[in-house]
Coordinates of N, CA and C in Angstrom, one line a residue:
M1 N 5.0 3.8 -22.6 CA 4.4 2.6 -22.1 C 3.3 2.2 -23.0
T2 N 3.3 1.1 -23.6 CA 2.2 0.6 -24.5 C 1.1 0.0 -23.6
E3 N -0.1 0.2 -24.0 CA -1.2 -0.3 -23.2 C -1.3 -1.8 -23.4
K4 N -1.4 -2.6 -22.4 CA -1.6 -4.1 -22.5 C -2.9 -4.4 -23.0
K5 N -3.0 -5.3 -24.0 CA -4.3 -5.7 -24.6 C -4.9 -6.7 -23.7
L6 N -6.2 -6.6 -23.6 CA -7.0 -7.6 -22.9 C -6.9 -9.0 -23.6
P7 N -7.0 -10.1 -22.8 CA -6.9 -11.4 -23.5 C -8.2 -11.8 -24.1
L8 N -9.2 -10.8 -24.2 CA -10.5 -11.1 -24.8 C -10.7 -10.0 -25.9
S9 N -11.4 -10.4 -27.0 CA -11.7 -9.5 -28.0 C -13.0 -8.7 -27.6
S10 N -13.3 -7.7 -28.4 CA -14.5 -6.9 -28.1 C -15.7 -7.7 -28.2
S11 N -15.8 -8.6 -29.2 CA -17.0 -9.4 -29.3 C -17.1 -10.4 -28.2
E12 N -16.0 -10.9 -27.7 CA -16.1 -11.8 -26.5 C -16.5 -11.1 -25.3
L13 N -16.1 -9.8 -25.1 CA -16.5 -9.0 -24.0 C -18.0 -8.8 -24.1
L14 N -18.5 -8.5 -25.2 CA -19.9 -8.2 -25.4 C -20.8 -9.5 -25.1
D15 N -20.2 -10.6 -25.5 CA -20.9 -11.9 -25.2 C -21.0 -12.1 -23.7
L16 N -19.9 -11.7 -23.0 CA -19.9 -11.9 -21.5 C -20.9 -10.9 -20.9
V17 N -21.0 -9.7 -21.4 CA -22.0 -8.8 -20.9 C -23.4 -9.4 -21.0
K18 N -23.7 -10.0 -22.1 CA -25.0 -10.6 -22.3 C -25.2 -11.8 -21.4
K19 N -24.1 -12.5 -21.1 CA -24.2 -13.7 -20.3 C -24.4 -13.4 -18.8
V20 N -23.5 -12.5 -18.3 CA -23.5 -12.3 -16.8 C -23.9 -11.0 -16.4
G21 N -24.2 -10.0 -17.3 CA -24.6 -8.7 -16.9 C -23.4 -7.9 -16.5
T22 N -23.7 -6.6 -16.1 CA -22.6 -5.7 -15.7 C -23.0 -5.2 -14.3
P23 N -22.1 -4.7 -13.5 CA -20.6 -4.7 -13.8 C -20.0 -6.1 -13.4
F24 N -18.8 -6.4 -13.9 CA -18.0 -7.6 -13.6 C -16.5 -7.3 -13.7
N25 N -15.7 -8.1 -13.1 CA -14.3 -7.9 -13.1 C -13.7 -9.1 -13.9
I26 N -12.7 -8.8 -14.7 CA -11.9 -9.8 -15.4 C -10.5 -9.9 -14.8
Y27 N -10.0 -11.0 -14.5 CA -8.7 -11.2 -13.9 C -7.8 -12.0 -14.9
D28 N -6.6 -11.6 -15.2 CA -5.7 -12.2 -16.1 C -4.9 -13.3 -15.4
G29 N -5.3 -14.5 -15.4 CA -4.7 -15.6 -14.7 C -3.2 -15.8 -15.1
D30 N -2.9 -15.7 -16.4 CA -1.6 -15.8 -16.8 C -0.6 -14.7 -16.3
E31 N -1.2 -13.5 -16.2 CA -0.4 -12.4 -15.6 C -0.1 -12.6 -14.1
I32 N -1.2 -13.0 -13.4 CA -1.1 -13.3 -12.0 C 0.0 -14.4 -11.7
E33 N 0.0 -15.4 -12.5 CA 0.9 -16.5 -12.3 C 2.4 -16.0 -12.6
K34 N 2.5 -15.2 -13.7 CA 3.8 -14.7 -14.0 C 4.3 -13.8 -12.9
N35 N 3.5 -13.0 -12.3 CA 3.9 -12.1 -11.2 C 4.3 -13.0 -10.0
A36 N 3.6 -14.0 -9.7 CA 3.9 -14.9 -8.6 C 5.2 -15.5 -8.8
E37 N 5.5 -16.0 -9.9 CA 6.8 -16.7 -10.2 C 8.0 -15.7 -10.2
E38 N 7.7 -14.5 -10.7 CA 8.8 -13.4 -10.6 C 9.1 -13.1 -9.2
M39 N 8.1 -13.0 -8.3 CA 8.4 -12.6 -6.9 C 9.1 -13.8 -6.3
K40 N 8.7 -15.0 -6.5 CA 9.4 -16.2 -5.9 C 10.9 -16.2 -6.4
A41 N 11.1 -16.0 -7.6 CA 12.5 -16.0 -8.2 C 13.3 -14.9 -7.5
A42 N 12.8 -13.7 -7.3 CA 13.5 -12.6 -6.7 C 14.0 -13.0 -5.3
F43 N 13.1 -13.7 -4.6 CA 13.4 -14.1 -3.2 C 13.9 -15.5 -3.0
S44 N 14.4 -16.1 -4.1 CA 14.9 -17.5 -4.0 C 16.1 -17.6 -3.1
W45 N 16.8 -16.5 -2.7 CA 17.9 -16.6 -1.8 C 17.4 -17.0 -0.4
A46 N 16.1 -16.8 -0.1 CA 15.5 -17.2 1.2 C 14.7 -18.5 1.0
P47 N 15.3 -19.6 1.4 CA 14.6 -20.9 1.1 C 13.2 -21.0 1.6
S48 N 12.9 -20.4 2.7 CA 11.6 -20.5 3.3 C 10.6 -19.4 3.0
F49 N 11.0 -18.6 1.9 CA 10.2 -17.5 1.6 C 8.7 -17.9 1.3
T50 N 7.8 -17.2 1.9 CA 6.4 -17.4 1.6 C 5.7 -16.0 1.5
N51 N 4.9 -15.9 0.4 CA 4.1 -14.7 0.3 C 2.7 -15.0 0.8
Y52 N 2.2 -14.3 1.8 CA 0.9 -14.5 2.4 C 0.0 -13.5 1.7
F53 N -0.8 -13.9 0.8 CA -1.7 -13.0 0.1 C -2.8 -12.5 1.0
A54 N -3.1 -11.2 1.0 CA -4.1 -10.7 1.9 C -5.5 -10.9 1.3
V55 N -6.2 -11.9 1.8 CA -7.5 -12.3 1.3 C -8.4 -11.1 1.2
K56 N -8.4 -10.2 2.1 CA -9.4 -9.1 2.1 C -9.1 -8.2 0.9
A57 N -7.9 -8.2 0.3 CA -7.6 -7.4 -0.8 C -8.4 -7.9 -2.1
L58 N -8.6 -9.2 -2.1 CA -9.4 -9.8 -3.3 C -9.9 -11.1 -2.8
P59 N -11.1 -11.1 -2.2 CA -11.6 -12.4 -1.7 C -12.3 -13.2 -2.8
N60 N -11.5 -13.8 -3.6 CA -12.0 -14.6 -4.8 C -11.3 -15.9 -4.7
I61 N -12.1 -17.0 -4.5 CA -11.5 -18.3 -4.3 C -10.7 -18.8 -5.5
N62 N -11.0 -18.4 -6.7 CA -10.3 -18.8 -7.8 C -8.9 -18.2 -7.8
I63 N -8.8 -17.0 -7.4 CA -7.5 -16.3 -7.3 C -6.6 -17.0 -6.2
L64 N -7.3 -17.3 -5.1 CA -6.6 -18.0 -4.0 C -6.1 -19.4 -4.5
K65 N -6.9 -20.1 -5.2 CA -6.4 -21.4 -5.7 C -5.3 -21.3 -6.7
L66 N -5.3 -20.2 -7.5 CA -4.2 -20.0 -8.4 C -2.9 -19.7 -7.7
L67 N -3.0 -18.8 -6.7 CA -1.8 -18.5 -5.9 C -1.3 -19.7 -5.1
G68 N -2.3 -20.4 -4.5 CA -1.9 -21.6 -3.7 C -1.1 -22.6 -4.5
K69 N -1.5 -22.7 -5.8 CA -0.8 -23.6 -6.7 C 0.7 -23.2 -6.8
H70 N 1.0 -22.0 -6.6 CA 2.4 -21.5 -6.7 C 3.1 -21.4 -5.3
G71 N 2.4 -22.0 -4.3 CA 3.1 -22.0 -3.0 C 2.8 -20.8 -2.1
F72 N 1.9 -19.9 -2.6 CA 1.5 -18.8 -1.7 C 0.6 -19.1 -0.6
G73 N 0.7 -18.4 0.5 CA -0.1 -18.6 1.6 C -1.3 -17.6 1.6
A74 N -2.0 -17.5 2.7 CA -3.1 -16.6 2.8 C -3.1 -15.8 4.1
D75 N -3.2 -14.5 4.1 CA -3.3 -13.7 5.3 C -4.8 -13.4 5.5
C76 N -5.4 -13.9 6.6 CA -6.8 -13.8 6.8 C -7.1 -12.9 8.0
S77 N -8.3 -12.2 7.9 CA -8.6 -11.3 9.0 C -10.0 -11.6 9.5
S78 N -10.7 -12.6 9.1 CA -12.0 -12.9 9.5 C -12.3 -14.4 9.3
L79 N -13.4 -14.8 9.9 CA -13.9 -16.2 9.7 C -14.2 -16.6 8.3
P80 N -14.9 -15.8 7.5 CA -15.1 -16.2 6.1 C -13.8 -16.3 5.3
E81 N -12.8 -15.5 5.6 CA -11.6 -15.6 4.9 C -10.8 -16.9 5.3
L82 N -10.9 -17.3 6.5 CA -10.4 -18.6 6.9 C -11.0 -19.7 6.2
Y83 N -12.3 -19.7 6.1 CA -13.1 -20.7 5.3 C -12.7 -20.7 3.9
M84 N -12.5 -19.5 3.3 CA -12.1 -19.4 1.9 C -10.7 -20.0 1.6
A85 N -9.8 -19.7 2.5 CA -8.4 -20.2 2.4 C -8.4 -21.7 2.5
K86 N -9.2 -22.3 3.4 CA -9.3 -23.7 3.6 C -9.9 -24.4 2.3
A87 N -10.9 -23.7 1.8 CA -11.6 -24.3 0.6 C -10.7 -24.2 -0.6
A88 N -9.7 -23.3 -0.6 CA -8.8 -23.1 -1.7 C -7.6 -24.1 -1.6
G89 N -7.6 -24.9 -0.5 CA -6.5 -25.8 -0.3 C -5.3 -25.3 0.4
I90 N -5.4 -24.1 1.0 CA -4.3 -23.5 1.7 C -4.5 -23.9 3.2
E91 N -3.4 -24.5 3.8 CA -3.6 -25.1 5.1 C -2.5 -24.7 6.0
G92 N -2.7 -25.1 7.3 CA -1.7 -25.0 8.4 C -1.0 -23.6 8.4
K93 N 0.3 -23.7 8.6 CA 1.0 -22.4 8.8 C 1.2 -21.6 7.5
N94 N 0.6 -22.1 6.4 CA 0.5 -21.3 5.2 C -0.7 -20.3 5.3
I95 N -1.4 -20.3 6.5 CA -2.4 -19.3 6.8 C -1.9 -18.5 8.0
M96 N -1.9 -17.1 7.8 CA -1.7 -16.3 9.0 C -3.0 -15.6 9.3
F97 N -3.4 -15.6 10.6 CA -4.6 -15.0 11.0 C -4.3 -13.7 11.7
T98 N -4.6 -12.6 11.0 CA -4.3 -11.2 11.5 C -5.6 -10.5 11.7
S99 N -6.0 -10.3 12.9 CA -7.3 -9.7 13.1 C -7.3 -8.7 14.3
N100 N -8.4 -8.0 14.4 CA -8.6 -7.0 15.4 C -10.0 -7.1 16.0
D101 N -10.1 -7.0 17.4 CA -11.4 -7.1 18.0 C -12.0 -8.4 17.6
T102 N -11.3 -9.5 18.0 CA -11.6 -10.9 17.4 C -12.6 -11.7 18.3
P103 N -13.7 -12.2 17.8 CA -14.5 -13.1 18.5 C -13.8 -14.4 18.8
D104 N -14.2 -15.1 19.9 CA -13.6 -16.3 20.3 C -13.6 -17.4 19.3
E105 N -14.8 -17.5 18.6 CA -15.0 -18.5 17.6 C -14.0 -18.4 16.4
E106 N -13.6 -17.1 16.1 CA -12.6 -16.9 15.0 C -11.2 -17.4 15.5
F107 N -10.8 -17.1 16.7 CA -9.5 -17.6 17.2 C -9.5 -19.1 17.2
R108 N -10.7 -19.7 17.6 CA -10.7 -21.2 17.7 C -10.6 -21.8 16.3
E109 N -11.3 -21.2 15.3 CA -11.2 -21.8 14.0 C -9.8 -21.7 13.4
A110 N -9.1 -20.5 13.6 CA -7.7 -20.4 13.2 C -6.8 -21.3 13.9
Y111 N -7.0 -21.5 15.2 CA -6.2 -22.5 16.0 C -6.4 -23.9 15.5
N112 N -7.7 -24.3 15.2 CA -8.0 -25.6 14.8 C -7.4 -25.9 13.4
L113 N -7.3 -24.8 12.6 CA -6.8 -25.0 11.2 C -5.2 -25.1 11.2
G114 N -4.6 -24.8 12.4 CA -3.2 -24.8 12.5 C -2.5 -23.5 11.9
A115 N -3.4 -22.5 11.8 CA -2.8 -21.2 11.3 C -1.9 -20.5 12.3
V116 N -1.1 -19.6 11.8 CA -0.2 -18.8 12.7 C -1.1 -17.7 13.2
L117 N -1.3 -17.6 14.5 CA -2.0 -16.5 15.1 C -1.1 -15.3 15.2
N118 N -1.5 -14.3 14.5 CA -0.7 -13.0 14.5 C -1.5 -12.0 15.3
L119 N -1.1 -11.9 16.6 CA -1.9 -11.1 17.5 C -1.7 -9.6 17.4
D120 N -2.8 -8.9 17.5 CA -2.8 -7.5 17.2 C -2.6 -6.6 18.5
D121 N -2.8 -7.3 19.7 CA -2.8 -6.6 20.9 C -2.3 -7.6 22.0
I122 N -1.6 -7.0 23.0 CA -1.1 -7.9 24.1 C -2.2 -8.6 24.9
T123 N -3.4 -8.0 24.9 CA -4.5 -8.6 25.6 C -5.1 -9.8 24.9
H124 N -4.7 -10.0 23.6 CA -5.1 -11.1 22.8 C -4.5 -12.4 23.3
I125 N -3.4 -12.4 24.1 CA -2.8 -13.6 24.7 C -3.9 -14.3 25.6
E126 N -4.5 -13.5 26.4 CA -5.6 -14.0 27.3 C -6.8 -14.4 26.5
A127 N -7.1 -13.7 25.4 CA -8.3 -14.0 24.6 C -8.1 -15.4 23.9
V128 N -6.9 -15.6 23.4 CA -6.6 -16.9 22.8 C -6.7 -18.1 23.8
E129 N -6.1 -17.8 25.0 CA -6.2 -18.9 26.0 C -7.7 -19.2 26.4
R130 N -8.5 -18.1 26.5 CA -9.9 -18.3 26.8 C -10.6 -19.1 25.7
A131 N -10.3 -18.7 24.4 CA -11.0 -19.3 23.3 C -10.6 -20.7 23.0
C132 N -9.3 -21.0 23.1 CA -8.7 -22.2 22.7 C -8.2 -23.1 23.8
G133 N -8.2 -22.6 25.0 CA -7.8 -23.5 26.2 C -6.3 -23.3 26.4
K134 N -5.5 -22.9 25.4 CA -4.1 -22.7 25.6 C -3.5 -22.0 24.4
L135 N -2.3 -21.5 24.5 CA -1.7 -20.9 23.3 C -1.1 -22.0 22.4
P136 N -1.1 -21.7 21.1 CA -0.5 -22.6 20.2 C 1.1 -22.6 20.4
D137 N 1.7 -23.6 19.7 CA 3.2 -23.6 19.9 C 3.9 -22.5 19.1
T138 N 3.2 -21.9 18.1 CA 3.7 -20.8 17.3 C 2.9 -19.6 17.5
I139 N 3.5 -18.5 17.7 CA 2.8 -17.2 17.9 C 3.5 -16.1 17.2
S140 N 2.7 -15.1 16.7 CA 3.3 -13.9 16.1 C 2.6 -12.7 16.7
F141 N 3.3 -11.6 16.7 CA 2.7 -10.3 17.1 C 2.9 -9.3 16.0
R142 N 1.9 -8.5 15.8 CA 1.9 -7.4 14.9 C 2.5 -6.1 15.5
F143 N 3.6 -5.7 15.0 CA 4.3 -4.5 15.6 C 3.8 -3.2 14.9
N144 N 3.5 -2.2 15.8 CA 3.2 -0.9 15.3 C 4.4 0.0 15.6
P145 N 5.1 0.4 14.6 CA 6.3 1.2 14.8 C 6.1 2.6 15.2
G146 N 4.8 3.1 15.2 CA 4.6 4.5 15.7 C 5.4 5.5 14.9
K147 N 6.1 6.3 15.6 CA 6.9 7.4 15.0 C 8.1 6.9 14.2
E148 N 8.4 5.6 14.3 CA 9.6 5.0 13.7 C 9.4 4.9 12.2
R149 N 8.2 4.8 11.7 CA 7.9 4.7 10.3 C 6.8 5.7 9.9
T150 N 6.8 6.1 8.7 CA 5.7 6.9 8.1 C 4.9 5.9 7.2
G151 N 3.6 6.2 7.2 CA 2.7 5.4 6.3 C 2.6 6.1 4.9
N152 N 1.5 5.9 4.3 CA 1.2 6.7 3.0 C -0.2 7.1 3.0
A153 N -0.6 7.7 1.9 CA -2.0 8.2 1.8 C -3.0 7.1 1.9
I154 N -2.7 5.9 1.6 CA -3.7 4.8 1.6 C -3.9 4.3 3.0
I155 N -2.9 4.0 3.7 CA -3.0 3.3 5.0 C -2.9 4.3 6.2
G156 N -2.4 5.5 5.9 CA -2.3 6.5 7.0 C -1.0 6.4 7.8
N157 N -1.0 7.1 8.9 CA 0.2 7.3 9.7 C 0.2 6.2 10.8
P158 N 1.3 5.4 10.9 CA 1.3 4.4 12.0 C 1.1 4.9 13.4
V159 N 1.6 6.1 13.7 CA 1.4 6.7 15.0 C 0.0 6.9 15.4
E160 N -0.9 7.1 14.4 CA -2.3 7.3 14.6 C -3.1 6.0 14.5
A161 N -2.5 4.9 14.2 CA -3.2 3.7 14.0 C -3.5 2.9 15.3
K162 N -4.6 2.3 15.4 CA -5.0 1.5 16.6 C -4.4 0.0 16.5
Y163 N -3.9 -0.3 15.3 CA -3.5 -1.7 15.1 C -2.0 -1.9 15.6
G164 N -1.8 -3.1 16.2 CA -0.5 -3.5 16.5 C 0.0 -3.2 17.9
V165 N 1.1 -3.8 18.3 CA 1.7 -3.7 19.6 C 2.9 -2.7 19.5
T166 N 3.0 -1.9 20.5 CA 4.0 -0.9 20.5 C 5.4 -1.6 20.8
R167 N 6.5 -0.8 20.6 CA 7.8 -1.4 20.9 C 7.9 -1.9 22.3
D168 N 7.5 -1.0 23.3 CA 7.6 -1.4 24.7 C 6.8 -2.6 25.0
Q169 N 5.6 -2.7 24.5 CA 4.7 -3.8 24.8 C 5.2 -5.1 24.1
L170 N 5.9 -5.0 23.0 CA 6.4 -6.1 22.2 C 7.3 -7.0 23.1
F171 N 8.2 -6.5 23.8 CA 9.1 -7.2 24.6 C 8.4 -8.0 25.7
Q172 N 7.4 -7.3 26.3 CA 6.6 -8.0 27.3 C 5.7 -9.1 26.7
A173 N 5.2 -8.8 25.5 CA 4.3 -9.8 24.9 C 5.1 -11.1 24.6
Y174 N 6.3 -11.0 24.1 CA 7.0 -12.2 23.8 C 7.5 -12.9 25.0
S175 N 7.8 -12.1 26.1 CA 8.2 -12.7 27.3 C 7.1 -13.5 27.9
I176 N 5.9 -13.0 27.9 CA 4.7 -13.8 28.4 C 4.5 -15.0 27.6
A177 N 4.6 -14.9 26.2 CA 4.4 -16.1 25.4 C 5.4 -17.1 25.7
K178 N 6.6 -16.7 25.9 CA 7.7 -17.7 26.2 C 7.5 -18.4 27.5
E179 N 7.0 -17.6 28.5 CA 6.8 -18.2 29.8 C 5.6 -19.2 29.8
K180 N 4.7 -19.0 28.8 CA 3.5 -19.8 28.7 C 3.8 -21.0 27.8
G181 N 5.0 -21.2 27.4 CA 5.4 -22.4 26.6 C 5.4 -22.4 25.1
V182 N 5.2 -21.2 24.6 CA 5.3 -21.0 23.1 C 6.7 -21.3 22.7
K183 N 6.9 -22.1 21.6 CA 8.2 -22.5 21.2 C 8.7 -21.8 19.9
H184 N 7.8 -21.4 19.1 CA 8.2 -20.8 17.8 C 7.6 -19.4 17.6
F185 N 8.5 -18.5 17.2 CA 8.1 -17.1 17.2 C 8.2 -16.4 15.8
Y186 N 7.2 -15.7 15.5 CA 7.1 -14.9 14.2 C 7.0 -13.4 14.6
L187 N 7.4 -12.5 13.7 CA 7.2 -11.1 13.9 C 6.6 -10.5 12.6
H188 N 5.7 -9.5 12.8 CA 5.0 -9.0 11.7 C 4.8 -7.5 11.8
T189 N 4.7 -6.8 10.7 CA 4.3 -5.4 10.7 C 3.5 -5.1 9.4
M190 N 2.8 -4.0 9.4 CA 2.1 -3.6 8.2 C 1.9 -2.1 8.2
V191 N 2.8 -1.4 7.5 CA 2.8 0.1 7.6 C 2.5 0.8 6.3
A192 N 2.3 0.1 5.3 CA 2.0 0.8 4.0 C 1.1 -0.1 3.1
S193 N 0.4 0.5 2.2 CA -0.4 -0.2 1.2 C -0.3 0.5 -0.1
N194 N -0.3 -0.3 -1.2 CA -0.3 0.3 -2.5 C 0.9 1.2 -2.7
E195 N 2.0 0.8 -2.2 CA 3.3 1.6 -2.2 C 4.1 1.3 -3.5
L196 N 4.6 2.3 -4.2 CA 5.3 2.1 -5.4 C 6.8 2.4 -5.3
N197 N 7.2 2.9 -4.1 CA 8.7 3.2 -3.9 C 9.4 1.9 -3.3
P198 N 10.2 1.3 -4.1 CA 10.8 0.0 -3.6 C 11.7 0.2 -2.4
A199 N 12.3 1.4 -2.2 CA 13.2 1.6 -1.1 C 12.4 1.5 0.3
Y200 N 11.1 1.8 0.2 CA 10.3 1.8 1.4 C 10.3 0.4 2.1
F201 N 10.2 -0.6 1.2 CA 10.1 -2.0 1.8 C 11.5 -2.4 2.4
V202 N 12.5 -2.0 1.8 CA 13.9 -2.3 2.3 C 14.0 -1.6 3.7
E203 N 13.6 -0.4 3.8 CA 13.6 0.3 5.1 C 12.8 -0.4 6.2
T204 N 11.6 -0.9 5.8 CA 10.8 -1.6 6.8 C 11.5 -2.9 7.2
A205 N 12.1 -3.6 6.3 CA 12.8 -4.8 6.6 C 14.0 -4.6 7.5
T206 N 14.7 -3.5 7.3 CA 15.9 -3.2 8.2 C 15.4 -2.9 9.6
L207 N 14.3 -2.1 9.7 CA 13.7 -1.9 11.0 C 13.3 -3.2 11.7
L208 N 12.7 -4.1 11.0 CA 12.2 -5.3 11.7 C 13.4 -6.2 12.0
F209 N 14.4 -6.4 11.2 CA 15.5 -7.2 11.5 C 16.2 -6.7 12.7
N210 N 16.4 -5.4 12.8 CA 17.1 -4.8 14.0 C 16.2 -5.1 15.3
L211 N 14.9 -4.9 15.1 CA 14.0 -5.2 16.2 C 14.1 -6.6 16.7
A212 N 14.1 -7.5 15.7 CA 14.1 -9.0 16.0 C 15.4 -9.3 16.8
A213 N 16.5 -8.7 16.4 CA 17.8 -8.9 17.1 C 17.7 -8.4 18.6
K214 N 17.0 -7.2 18.8 CA 16.9 -6.7 20.1 C 16.0 -7.5 21.0
V215 N 14.9 -8.1 20.4 CA 14.0 -8.9 21.2 C 14.7 -10.2 21.6
K216 N 15.5 -10.8 20.6 CA 16.3 -12.0 20.9 C 17.2 -11.7 22.1
E217 N 17.9 -10.6 22.1 CA 18.9 -10.2 23.1 C 18.2 -10.1 24.5
K218 N 17.0 -9.4 24.5 CA 16.4 -9.1 25.8 C 15.5 -10.2 26.3
V219 N 14.8 -10.9 25.4 CA 13.9 -11.9 25.8 C 14.4 -13.4 25.8
G220 N 15.4 -13.5 24.9 CA 16.0 -14.9 24.8 C 15.3 -15.8 23.9
I221 N 14.7 -15.3 22.8 CA 14.0 -16.1 21.8 C 14.6 -15.8 20.5
T222 N 14.4 -16.8 19.6 CA 14.9 -16.6 18.2 C 13.7 -16.6 17.2
F223 N 13.7 -15.7 16.4 CA 12.6 -15.6 15.4 C 12.8 -16.5 14.2
E224 N 11.8 -17.3 13.9 CA 11.9 -18.2 12.7 C 11.4 -17.6 11.5
F225 N 10.6 -16.5 11.6 CA 10.0 -15.9 10.4 C 9.7 -14.5 10.7
V226 N 10.1 -13.6 9.8 CA 9.7 -12.2 9.9 C 8.9 -11.8 8.7
N227 N 7.7 -11.3 9.0 CA 6.7 -11.0 7.9 C 6.7 -9.5 7.7
L228 N 7.1 -9.1 6.5 CA 7.3 -7.6 6.3 C 6.0 -6.9 5.9
G229 N 4.9 -7.6 5.8 CA 3.6 -6.9 5.7 C 3.2 -6.6 4.3
G230 N 4.1 -6.5 3.3 CA 3.7 -6.3 2.0 C 3.3 -4.8 1.7
G231 N 2.2 -4.7 1.0 CA 1.8 -3.4 0.6 C 2.3 -2.9 -0.8
L232 N 2.9 -3.9 -1.6 CA 3.4 -3.5 -2.9 C 2.3 -3.1 -3.8
G233 N 2.5 -1.9 -4.4 CA 1.5 -1.4 -5.3 C 1.7 -1.9 -6.7
I234 N 0.8 -1.6 -7.6 CA 0.8 -1.9 -9.0 C 0.8 -0.7 -9.8
P235 N 1.2 -0.7 -11.1 CA 1.1 0.5 -11.9 C -0.4 0.9 -12.2
Y236 N -0.8 1.9 -11.4 CA -2.2 2.2 -11.5 C -2.6 3.1 -12.7
K237 N -1.6 3.8 -13.2 CA -1.9 4.8 -14.3 C -0.9 4.6 -15.4
P238 N -1.2 4.9 -16.6 CA -0.2 4.9 -17.7 C 1.0 5.7 -17.3
G239 N 2.2 5.2 -17.4 CA 3.4 5.9 -17.0 C 3.9 5.5 -15.7
D240 N 3.1 4.9 -14.8 CA 3.5 4.3 -13.6 C 4.5 3.2 -13.8
K241 N 5.5 3.1 -13.0 CA 6.5 2.0 -13.1 C 6.2 0.9 -12.1
A242 N 6.2 -0.3 -12.5 CA 6.0 -1.4 -11.6 C 7.1 -1.5 -10.6
V243 N 6.7 -2.0 -9.4 CA 7.7 -2.2 -8.4 C 8.7 -3.3 -8.8
D244 N 10.0 -3.0 -8.6 CA 11.1 -3.9 -9.0 C 11.3 -4.9 -7.9
Y245 N 10.8 -6.2 -8.1 CA 11.0 -7.2 -7.1 C 12.5 -7.5 -6.8
D246 N 13.3 -7.5 -7.9 CA 14.7 -7.8 -7.7 C 15.4 -6.7 -6.8
Y247 N 15.1 -5.4 -7.0 CA 15.6 -4.4 -6.2 C 15.3 -4.6 -4.7
I248 N 14.0 -4.9 -4.5 CA 13.5 -5.1 -3.1 C 14.2 -6.3 -2.5
A249 N 14.3 -7.4 -3.2 CA 14.9 -8.6 -2.7 C 16.3 -8.4 -2.4
R250 N 17.1 -7.7 -3.3 CA 18.5 -7.5 -3.0 C 18.7 -6.6 -1.8
G251 N 17.9 -5.6 -1.7 CA 18.0 -4.7 -0.5 C 17.7 -5.4 0.8
I252 N 16.6 -6.3 0.8 CA 16.3 -7.0 2.0 C 17.3 -8.0 2.3
K253 N 17.9 -8.7 1.3 CA 19.0 -9.6 1.6 C 20.2 -8.9 2.3
D254 N 20.6 -7.7 1.8 CA 21.7 -7.0 2.4 C 21.3 -6.7 3.8
A255 N 20.1 -6.2 4.1 CA 19.7 -5.9 5.4 C 19.7 -7.1 6.3
Y256 N 19.3 -8.3 5.8 CA 19.2 -9.5 6.5 C 20.7 -10.0 6.9
D257 N 21.6 -9.9 5.9 CA 22.9 -10.3 6.1 C 23.6 -9.4 7.1

């Protein structure tokens, strides 16, 4: 594996040091845009495919603007992240608001922005009603698979995680949302981060598609969107192999079909 050269020369780097001081980060915009287009191409079989970039992973408005230009959305977990997505021109259902222990004002702002509320707990149904006066017409719940999936060294074991709704709670949560007039339903999970094994994401997709079918059968709703949570790693060390988007996309399409 040959080491990729920086888009700046040594003298240009030294000039930057003098100008802005240290430490600082340099992001390769061309490489980011190339990655974005490669991912979109791999999932072109799914016309409504949207990648929701986790703002907390890199809260940089210039990166958000760059990704927004390529049709990417934003996954936000706090009020500042919602403001940042809005300032970057990412709007409406291109924002997913996934949070935990959420103040009313944050639910209200996400609601007013038209973001998809991705609820982390069944009690958040009442919290949203209290904060916003009613539930939005679109709702999502974050599923915690517990023993059904293993995590990794970065994010830990799902069975030990406080985040997300359990399988048993999930059916109840969607039933309540349906009874309260919600019309559009999303499903989400997040069980790994910085993962380099492409098969992992296909396994997660298979789990979610099967779960969506069971919820449809028992609750009588149809999911319009299934969010697989991401967690794709990058080559961190020399010799690491980049995640193969095409492999993941083909495997997910087979699971979906």
